mmCIF file of C-alpha atoms and ligand atoms in Angstrom:
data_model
loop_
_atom_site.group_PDB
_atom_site.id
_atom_site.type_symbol
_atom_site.label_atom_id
_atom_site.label_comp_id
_atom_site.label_asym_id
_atom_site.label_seq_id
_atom_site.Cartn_x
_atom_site.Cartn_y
_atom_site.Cartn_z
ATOM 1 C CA UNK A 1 -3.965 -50.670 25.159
ATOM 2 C CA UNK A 2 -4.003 -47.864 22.047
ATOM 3 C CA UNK A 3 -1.264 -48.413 19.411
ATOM 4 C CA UNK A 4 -1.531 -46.405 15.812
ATOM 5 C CA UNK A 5 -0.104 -47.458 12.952
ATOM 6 C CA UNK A 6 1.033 -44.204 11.127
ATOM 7 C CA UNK A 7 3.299 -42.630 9.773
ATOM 8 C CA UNK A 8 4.077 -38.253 10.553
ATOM 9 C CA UNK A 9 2.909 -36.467 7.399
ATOM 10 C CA UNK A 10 0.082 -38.818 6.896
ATOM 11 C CA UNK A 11 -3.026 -36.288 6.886
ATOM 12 C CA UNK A 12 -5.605 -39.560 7.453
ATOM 13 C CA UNK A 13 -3.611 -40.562 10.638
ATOM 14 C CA UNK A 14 -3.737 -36.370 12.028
ATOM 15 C CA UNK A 15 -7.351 -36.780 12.538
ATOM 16 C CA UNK A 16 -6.627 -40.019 14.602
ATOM 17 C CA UNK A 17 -3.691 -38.259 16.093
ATOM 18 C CA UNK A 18 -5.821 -34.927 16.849
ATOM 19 C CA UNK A 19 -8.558 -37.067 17.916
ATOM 20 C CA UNK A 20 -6.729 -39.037 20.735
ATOM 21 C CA UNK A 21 -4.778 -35.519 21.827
ATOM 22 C CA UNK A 22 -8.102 -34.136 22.267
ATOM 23 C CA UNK A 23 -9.416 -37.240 24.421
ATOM 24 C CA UNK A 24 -5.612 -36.965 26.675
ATOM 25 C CA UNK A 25 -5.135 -40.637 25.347
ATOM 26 C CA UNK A 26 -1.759 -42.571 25.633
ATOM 27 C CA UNK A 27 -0.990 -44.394 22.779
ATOM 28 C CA UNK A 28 2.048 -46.386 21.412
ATOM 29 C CA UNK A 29 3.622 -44.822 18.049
ATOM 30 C CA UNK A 30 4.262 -47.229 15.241
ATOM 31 C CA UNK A 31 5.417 -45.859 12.007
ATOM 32 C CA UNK A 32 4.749 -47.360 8.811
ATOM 33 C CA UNK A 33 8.297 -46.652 6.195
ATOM 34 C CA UNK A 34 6.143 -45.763 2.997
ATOM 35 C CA UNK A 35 7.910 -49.036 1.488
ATOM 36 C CA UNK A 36 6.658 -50.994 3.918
ATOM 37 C CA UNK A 37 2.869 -50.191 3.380
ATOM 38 C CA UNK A 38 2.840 -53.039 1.007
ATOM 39 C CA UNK A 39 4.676 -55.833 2.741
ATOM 40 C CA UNK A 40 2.477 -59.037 3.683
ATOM 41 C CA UNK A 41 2.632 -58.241 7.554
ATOM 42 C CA UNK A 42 1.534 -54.724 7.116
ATOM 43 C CA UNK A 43 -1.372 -55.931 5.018
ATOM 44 C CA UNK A 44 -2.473 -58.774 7.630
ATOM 45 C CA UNK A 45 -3.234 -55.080 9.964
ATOM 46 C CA UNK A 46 -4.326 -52.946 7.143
ATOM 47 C CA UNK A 47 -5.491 -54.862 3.687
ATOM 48 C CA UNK A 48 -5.655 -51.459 1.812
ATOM 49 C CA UNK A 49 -1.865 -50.862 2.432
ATOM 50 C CA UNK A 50 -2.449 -47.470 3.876
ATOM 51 C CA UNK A 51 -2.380 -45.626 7.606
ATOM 52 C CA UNK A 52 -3.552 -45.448 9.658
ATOM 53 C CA UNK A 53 -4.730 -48.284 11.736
ATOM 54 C CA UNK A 54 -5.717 -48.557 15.478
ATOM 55 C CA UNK A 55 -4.740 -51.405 17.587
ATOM 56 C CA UNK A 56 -7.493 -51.386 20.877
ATOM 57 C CA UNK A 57 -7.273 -54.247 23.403
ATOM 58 C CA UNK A 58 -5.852 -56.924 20.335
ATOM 59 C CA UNK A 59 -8.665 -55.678 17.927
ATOM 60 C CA UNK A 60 -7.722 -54.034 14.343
ATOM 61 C CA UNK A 61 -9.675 -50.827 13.479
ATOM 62 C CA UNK A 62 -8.715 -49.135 10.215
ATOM 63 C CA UNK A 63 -10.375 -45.940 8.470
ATOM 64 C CA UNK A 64 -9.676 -42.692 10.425
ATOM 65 C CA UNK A 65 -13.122 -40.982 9.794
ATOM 66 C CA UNK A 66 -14.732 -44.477 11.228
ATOM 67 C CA UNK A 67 -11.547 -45.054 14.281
ATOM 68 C CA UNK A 68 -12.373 -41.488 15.049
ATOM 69 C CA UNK A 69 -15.901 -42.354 16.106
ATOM 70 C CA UNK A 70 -14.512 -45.535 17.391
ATOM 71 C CA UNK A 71 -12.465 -43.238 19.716
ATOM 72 C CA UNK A 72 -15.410 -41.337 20.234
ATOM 73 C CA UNK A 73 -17.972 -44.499 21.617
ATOM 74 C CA UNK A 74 -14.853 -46.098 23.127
ATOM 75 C CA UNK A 75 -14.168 -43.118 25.505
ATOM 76 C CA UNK A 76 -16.770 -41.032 25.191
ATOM 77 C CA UNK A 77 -15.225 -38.319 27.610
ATOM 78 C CA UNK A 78 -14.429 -35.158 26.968
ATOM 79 C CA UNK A 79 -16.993 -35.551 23.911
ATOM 80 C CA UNK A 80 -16.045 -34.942 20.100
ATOM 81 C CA UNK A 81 -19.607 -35.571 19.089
ATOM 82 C CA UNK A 82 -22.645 -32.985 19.936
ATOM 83 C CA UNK A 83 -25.506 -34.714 21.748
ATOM 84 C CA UNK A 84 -28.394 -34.148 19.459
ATOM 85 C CA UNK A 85 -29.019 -36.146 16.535
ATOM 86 C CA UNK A 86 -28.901 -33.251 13.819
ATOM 87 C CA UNK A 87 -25.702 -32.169 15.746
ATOM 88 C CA UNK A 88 -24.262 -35.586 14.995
ATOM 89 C CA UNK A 89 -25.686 -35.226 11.542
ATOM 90 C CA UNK A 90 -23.947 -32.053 10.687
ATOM 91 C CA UNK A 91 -20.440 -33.493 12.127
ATOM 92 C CA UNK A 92 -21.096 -36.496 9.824
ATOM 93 C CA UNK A 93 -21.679 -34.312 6.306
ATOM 94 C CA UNK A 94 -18.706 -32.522 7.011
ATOM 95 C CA UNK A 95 -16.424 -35.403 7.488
ATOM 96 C CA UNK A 96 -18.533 -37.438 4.832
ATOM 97 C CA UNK A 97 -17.373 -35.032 2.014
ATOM 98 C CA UNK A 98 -13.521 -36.040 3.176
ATOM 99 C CA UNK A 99 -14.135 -39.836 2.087
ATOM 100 C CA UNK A 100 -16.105 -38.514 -0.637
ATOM 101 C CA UNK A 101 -14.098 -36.294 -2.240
ATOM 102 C CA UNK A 102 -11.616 -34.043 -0.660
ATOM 103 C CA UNK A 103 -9.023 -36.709 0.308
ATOM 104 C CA UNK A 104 -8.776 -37.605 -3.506
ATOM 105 C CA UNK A 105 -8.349 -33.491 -4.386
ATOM 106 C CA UNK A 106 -5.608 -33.068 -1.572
ATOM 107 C CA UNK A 107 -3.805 -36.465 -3.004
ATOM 108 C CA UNK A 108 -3.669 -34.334 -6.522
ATOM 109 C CA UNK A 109 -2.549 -31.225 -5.307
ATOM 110 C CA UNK A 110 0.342 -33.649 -2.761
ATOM 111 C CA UNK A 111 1.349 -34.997 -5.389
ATOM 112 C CA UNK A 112 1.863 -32.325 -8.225
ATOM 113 C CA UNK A 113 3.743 -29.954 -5.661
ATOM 114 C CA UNK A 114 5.299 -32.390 -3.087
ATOM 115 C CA UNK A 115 5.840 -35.660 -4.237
ATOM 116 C CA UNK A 116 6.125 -35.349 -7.743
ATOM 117 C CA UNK A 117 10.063 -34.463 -7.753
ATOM 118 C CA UNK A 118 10.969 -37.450 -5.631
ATOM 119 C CA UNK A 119 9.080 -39.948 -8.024
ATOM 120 C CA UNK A 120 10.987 -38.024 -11.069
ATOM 121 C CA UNK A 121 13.957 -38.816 -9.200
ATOM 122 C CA UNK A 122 13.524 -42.632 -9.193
ATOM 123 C CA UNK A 123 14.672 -45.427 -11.502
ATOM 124 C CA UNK A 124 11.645 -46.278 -13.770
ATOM 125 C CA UNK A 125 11.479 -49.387 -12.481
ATOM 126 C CA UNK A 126 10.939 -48.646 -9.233
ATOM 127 C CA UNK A 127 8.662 -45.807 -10.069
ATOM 128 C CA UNK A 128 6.132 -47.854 -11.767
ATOM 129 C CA UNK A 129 5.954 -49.851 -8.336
ATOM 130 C CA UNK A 130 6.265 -47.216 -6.023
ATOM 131 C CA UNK A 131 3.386 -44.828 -7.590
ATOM 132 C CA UNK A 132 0.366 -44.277 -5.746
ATOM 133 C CA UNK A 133 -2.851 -46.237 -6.709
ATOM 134 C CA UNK A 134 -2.105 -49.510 -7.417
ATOM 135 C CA UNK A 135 -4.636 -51.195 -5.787
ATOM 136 C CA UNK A 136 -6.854 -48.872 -7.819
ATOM 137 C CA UNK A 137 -6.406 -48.084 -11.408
ATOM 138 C CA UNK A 138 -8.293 -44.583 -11.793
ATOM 139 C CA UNK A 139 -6.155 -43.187 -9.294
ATOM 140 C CA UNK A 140 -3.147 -44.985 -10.889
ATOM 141 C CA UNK A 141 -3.960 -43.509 -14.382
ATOM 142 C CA UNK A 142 -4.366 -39.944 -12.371
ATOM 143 C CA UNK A 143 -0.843 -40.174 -10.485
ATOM 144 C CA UNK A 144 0.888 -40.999 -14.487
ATOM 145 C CA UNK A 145 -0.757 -37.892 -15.552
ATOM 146 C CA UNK A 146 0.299 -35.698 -12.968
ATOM 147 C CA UNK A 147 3.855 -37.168 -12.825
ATOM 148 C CA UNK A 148 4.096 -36.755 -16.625
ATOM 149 C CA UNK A 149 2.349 -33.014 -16.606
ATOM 150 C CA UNK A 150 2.858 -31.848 -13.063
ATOM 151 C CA UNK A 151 1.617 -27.894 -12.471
ATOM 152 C CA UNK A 152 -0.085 -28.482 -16.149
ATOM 153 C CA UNK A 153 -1.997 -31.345 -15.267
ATOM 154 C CA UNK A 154 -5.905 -30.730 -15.570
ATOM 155 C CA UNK A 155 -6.275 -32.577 -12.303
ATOM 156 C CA UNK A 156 -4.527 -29.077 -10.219
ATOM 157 C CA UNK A 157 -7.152 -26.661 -11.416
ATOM 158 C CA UNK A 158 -10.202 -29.091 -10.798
ATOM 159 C CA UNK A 159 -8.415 -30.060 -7.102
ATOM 160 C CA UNK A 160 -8.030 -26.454 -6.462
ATOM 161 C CA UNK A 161 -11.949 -25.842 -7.709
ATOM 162 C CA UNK A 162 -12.983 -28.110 -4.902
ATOM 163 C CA UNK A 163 -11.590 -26.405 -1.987
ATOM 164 C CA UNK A 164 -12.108 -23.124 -2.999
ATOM 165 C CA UNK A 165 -15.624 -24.404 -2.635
ATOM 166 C CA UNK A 166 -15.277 -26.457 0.691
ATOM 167 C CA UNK A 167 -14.063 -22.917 1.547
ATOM 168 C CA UNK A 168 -16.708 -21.257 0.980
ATOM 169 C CA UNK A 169 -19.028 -23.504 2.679
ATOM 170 C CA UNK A 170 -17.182 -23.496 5.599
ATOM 171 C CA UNK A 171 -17.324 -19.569 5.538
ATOM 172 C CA UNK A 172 -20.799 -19.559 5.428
ATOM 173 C CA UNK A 173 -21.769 -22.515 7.896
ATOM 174 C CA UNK A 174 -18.600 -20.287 10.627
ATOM 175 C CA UNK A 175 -20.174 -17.161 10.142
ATOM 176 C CA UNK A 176 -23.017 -18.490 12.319
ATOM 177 C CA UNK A 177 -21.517 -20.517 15.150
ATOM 178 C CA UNK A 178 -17.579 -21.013 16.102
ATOM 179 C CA UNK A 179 -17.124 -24.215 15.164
ATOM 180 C CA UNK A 180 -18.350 -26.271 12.101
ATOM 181 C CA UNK A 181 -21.048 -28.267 13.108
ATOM 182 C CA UNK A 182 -22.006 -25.662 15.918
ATOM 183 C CA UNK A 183 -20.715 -24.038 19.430
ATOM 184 C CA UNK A 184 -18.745 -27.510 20.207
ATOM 185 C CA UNK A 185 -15.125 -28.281 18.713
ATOM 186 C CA UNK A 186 -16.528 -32.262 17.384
ATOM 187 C CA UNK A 187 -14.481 -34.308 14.654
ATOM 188 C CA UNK A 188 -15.624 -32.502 12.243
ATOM 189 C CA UNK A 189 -12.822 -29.514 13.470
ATOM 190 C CA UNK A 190 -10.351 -32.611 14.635
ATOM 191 C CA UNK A 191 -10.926 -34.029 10.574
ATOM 192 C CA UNK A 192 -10.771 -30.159 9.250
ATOM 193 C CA UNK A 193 -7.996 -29.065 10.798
ATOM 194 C CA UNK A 194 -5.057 -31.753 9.161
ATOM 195 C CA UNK A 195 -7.001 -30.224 5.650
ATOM 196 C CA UNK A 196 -5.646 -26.532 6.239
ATOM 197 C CA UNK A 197 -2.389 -27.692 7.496
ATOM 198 C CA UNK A 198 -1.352 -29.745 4.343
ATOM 199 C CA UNK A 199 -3.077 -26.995 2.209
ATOM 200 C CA UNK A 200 -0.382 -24.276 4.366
ATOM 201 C CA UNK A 201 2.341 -26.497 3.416
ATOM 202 C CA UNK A 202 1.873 -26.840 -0.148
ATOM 203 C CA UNK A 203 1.419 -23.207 -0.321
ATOM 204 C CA UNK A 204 -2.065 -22.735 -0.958
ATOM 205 C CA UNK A 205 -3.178 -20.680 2.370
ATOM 206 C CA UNK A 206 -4.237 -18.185 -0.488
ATOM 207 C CA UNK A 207 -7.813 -20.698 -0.848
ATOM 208 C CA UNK A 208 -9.189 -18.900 2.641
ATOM 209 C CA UNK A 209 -7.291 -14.985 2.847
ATOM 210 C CA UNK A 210 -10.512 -13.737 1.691
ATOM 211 C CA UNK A 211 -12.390 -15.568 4.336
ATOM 212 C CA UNK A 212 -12.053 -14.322 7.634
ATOM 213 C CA UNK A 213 -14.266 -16.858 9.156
ATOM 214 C CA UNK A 214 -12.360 -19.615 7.898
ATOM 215 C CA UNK A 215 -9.167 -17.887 8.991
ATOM 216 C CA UNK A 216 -10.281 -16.969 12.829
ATOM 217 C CA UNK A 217 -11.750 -20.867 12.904
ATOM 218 C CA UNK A 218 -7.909 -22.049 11.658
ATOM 219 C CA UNK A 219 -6.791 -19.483 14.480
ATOM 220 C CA UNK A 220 -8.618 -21.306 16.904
ATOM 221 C CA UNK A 221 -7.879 -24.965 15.661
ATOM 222 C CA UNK A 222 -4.275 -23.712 16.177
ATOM 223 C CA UNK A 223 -4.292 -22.893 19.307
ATOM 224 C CA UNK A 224 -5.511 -26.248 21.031
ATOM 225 C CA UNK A 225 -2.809 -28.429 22.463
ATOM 226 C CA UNK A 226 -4.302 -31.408 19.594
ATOM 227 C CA UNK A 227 -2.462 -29.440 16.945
ATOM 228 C CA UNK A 228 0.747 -29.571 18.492
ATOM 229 C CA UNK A 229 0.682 -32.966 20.143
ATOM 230 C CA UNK A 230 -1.102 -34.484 16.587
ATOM 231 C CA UNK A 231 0.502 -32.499 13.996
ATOM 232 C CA UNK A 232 3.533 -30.203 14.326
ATOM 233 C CA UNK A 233 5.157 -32.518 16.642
ATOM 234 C CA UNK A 234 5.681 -35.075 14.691
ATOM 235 C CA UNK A 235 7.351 -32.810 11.680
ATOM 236 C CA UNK A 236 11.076 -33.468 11.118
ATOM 237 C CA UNK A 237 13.597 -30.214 10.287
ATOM 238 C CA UNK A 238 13.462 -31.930 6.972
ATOM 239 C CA UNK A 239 9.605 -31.753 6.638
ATOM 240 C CA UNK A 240 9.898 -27.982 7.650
ATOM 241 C CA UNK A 241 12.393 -27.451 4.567
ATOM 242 C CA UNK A 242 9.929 -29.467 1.921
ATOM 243 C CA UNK A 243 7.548 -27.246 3.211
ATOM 244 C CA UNK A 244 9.661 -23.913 2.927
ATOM 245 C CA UNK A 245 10.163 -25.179 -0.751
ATOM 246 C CA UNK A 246 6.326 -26.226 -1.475
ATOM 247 C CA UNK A 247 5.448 -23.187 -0.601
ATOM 248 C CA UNK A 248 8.057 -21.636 -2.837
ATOM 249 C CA UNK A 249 7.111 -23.624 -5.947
ATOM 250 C CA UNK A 250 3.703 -23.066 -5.728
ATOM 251 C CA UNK A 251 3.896 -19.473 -5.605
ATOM 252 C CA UNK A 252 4.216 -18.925 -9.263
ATOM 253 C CA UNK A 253 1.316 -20.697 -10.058
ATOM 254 C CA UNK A 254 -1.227 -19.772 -7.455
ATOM 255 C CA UNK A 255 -1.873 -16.858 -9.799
ATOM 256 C CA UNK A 256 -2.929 -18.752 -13.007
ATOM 257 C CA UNK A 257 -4.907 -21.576 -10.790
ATOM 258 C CA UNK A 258 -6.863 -19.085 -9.226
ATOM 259 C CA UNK A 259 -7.725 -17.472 -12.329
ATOM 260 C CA UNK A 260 -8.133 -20.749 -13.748
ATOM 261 C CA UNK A 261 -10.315 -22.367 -11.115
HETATM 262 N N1 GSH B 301 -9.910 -43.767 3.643
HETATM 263 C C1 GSH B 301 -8.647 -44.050 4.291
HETATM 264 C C2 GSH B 301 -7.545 -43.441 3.462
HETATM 265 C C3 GSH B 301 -6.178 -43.853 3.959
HETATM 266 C C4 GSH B 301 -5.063 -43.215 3.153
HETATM 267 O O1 GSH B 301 -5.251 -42.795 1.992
HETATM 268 N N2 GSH B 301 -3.868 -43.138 3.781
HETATM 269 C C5 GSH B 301 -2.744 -42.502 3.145
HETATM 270 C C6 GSH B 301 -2.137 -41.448 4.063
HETATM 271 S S1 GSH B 301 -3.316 -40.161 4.372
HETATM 272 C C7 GSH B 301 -1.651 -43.523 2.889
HETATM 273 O O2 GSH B 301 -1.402 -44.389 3.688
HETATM 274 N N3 GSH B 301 -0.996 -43.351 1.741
HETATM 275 C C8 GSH B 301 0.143 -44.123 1.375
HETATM 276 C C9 GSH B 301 -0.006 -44.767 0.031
HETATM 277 O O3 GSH B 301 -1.144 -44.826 -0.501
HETATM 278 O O4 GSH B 301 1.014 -45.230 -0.476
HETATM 279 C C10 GSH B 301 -8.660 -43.483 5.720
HETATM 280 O O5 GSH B 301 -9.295 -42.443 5.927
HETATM 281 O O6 GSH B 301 -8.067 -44.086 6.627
#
């Protein structure tokens, strides 16, 4: 009945992965190869050549913030969404600064300490095919400048800028209630949550040390079955190890972002 087109480090398809772990839904697993993305019968399921995308009885849902609440109306129980219309507000402003903004700043900061070294690795040819944003050229012109300028590009220090203050946000809106839009775990922890693992494994845990709130709320995010069953699960040995390194490489220049940002 549920399929998900996805693939396992894919931080758009963890909040449709967390989401469905936190509703106890089955689901068939069908990963996307990155090279694949492109092809014609991907793009018949997904026209923006990217994960995920939610099969449901035959129908095609794409967008995790919007399959989420798809999820959500679909099989409303347990519920991920508070029952008060500021309550559903609140869930909403958090996730709507993901599609606004933070997805692009985590794509920078992927890139420049994760992905960079495999596209250096490839024949030019298939680099110029293979690099992200070619169905949009801002985001093209952004992954050339990283690729040629890596930890120097200007993009790392105004990335970083933005979640040191989606950090502080969230340290002020979880110093009032346990969860972010109030004292339910809703979306807006399921969307979260993939955020702060991808920051962990590029090394950048650093962004919340001085925020306890923020650290006790990743505690708790942690310890629900969704994390396992949505994220870690689905990490390879070799993920792990890219990790290990990430974490490694960025270490050096935590320092002069921080002092930068
Ligand atoms: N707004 C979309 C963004 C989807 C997206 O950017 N997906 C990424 C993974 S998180 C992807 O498929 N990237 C592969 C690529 O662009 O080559 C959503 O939330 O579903």
């Amino acid at each position: 009945m549920l399929a998900l087109y996805h693939f396992p480090d894919a931080i758009c398809a963890m909040k449709v992965r967390i989401a469905l772990a936190e509703k106890g839904l089955e689901w068939e697993s069908r990963v996307v190869e990155p090279r694949a993305l492109r092809s014609p019968e991907y793009l018949a399921i997904n026209p923006n050549g990217v994960v995920p995308a939610l099969i449901h009885n035959g129908s095609v849902l794409i967008e995790s913030r919007i399959i989420s609440e798809y999820l959500e109306d679909a099989y409303p129980e347990p519920h991920l969404m508070p029952a008060d219309a500021l309550g559903r507000h609140r869930v909403r402003l958090w996730s709507k600064q993901i599609d606004d903004s933070l997805h692009a700043n985590i794509f920078v900061l992927s890139f420049i300490i994760s992905m960079r070294d495999m596209f250096l690795a490839m024949p030019d040819h298939i680099r110029d095919k293979a690099l992200p944003g070619h169905h949009d050229p801002i985001k093209l012109e952004r992954s050339r400048e990283m690729l040629e300028k890596g930890f120097e590009s200007r993009f790392a220090k105004l990335a970083l800028a933005r979640f040191q203050h989606v950090m502080a946000d969230m340290e002020t809106s979880l110093a009032n209630e346990p969860w972010l839009a109030g004292s339910q775990y809703t979306l807006a922890d399921a969307d979260y949550t993939p955020y702060l693992s991808r920051l962990t494994n590029l090394g950048l845990s650093a962004l919340w040390q001085d925020k306890p709130h923020v650290t006790a709320w990743f505690e708790r995010v942690k310890a629900r079955p969704s994390f396992k069953q949505g994220i870690l699960d689905w990490f390879t040995p070799e993920d792990n190890a890219r990790f290990a390194a990430n974490i490694e490489k960025a270490a050096s220049h935590i320092r002069q972002w921080a002092l930068a940002a």
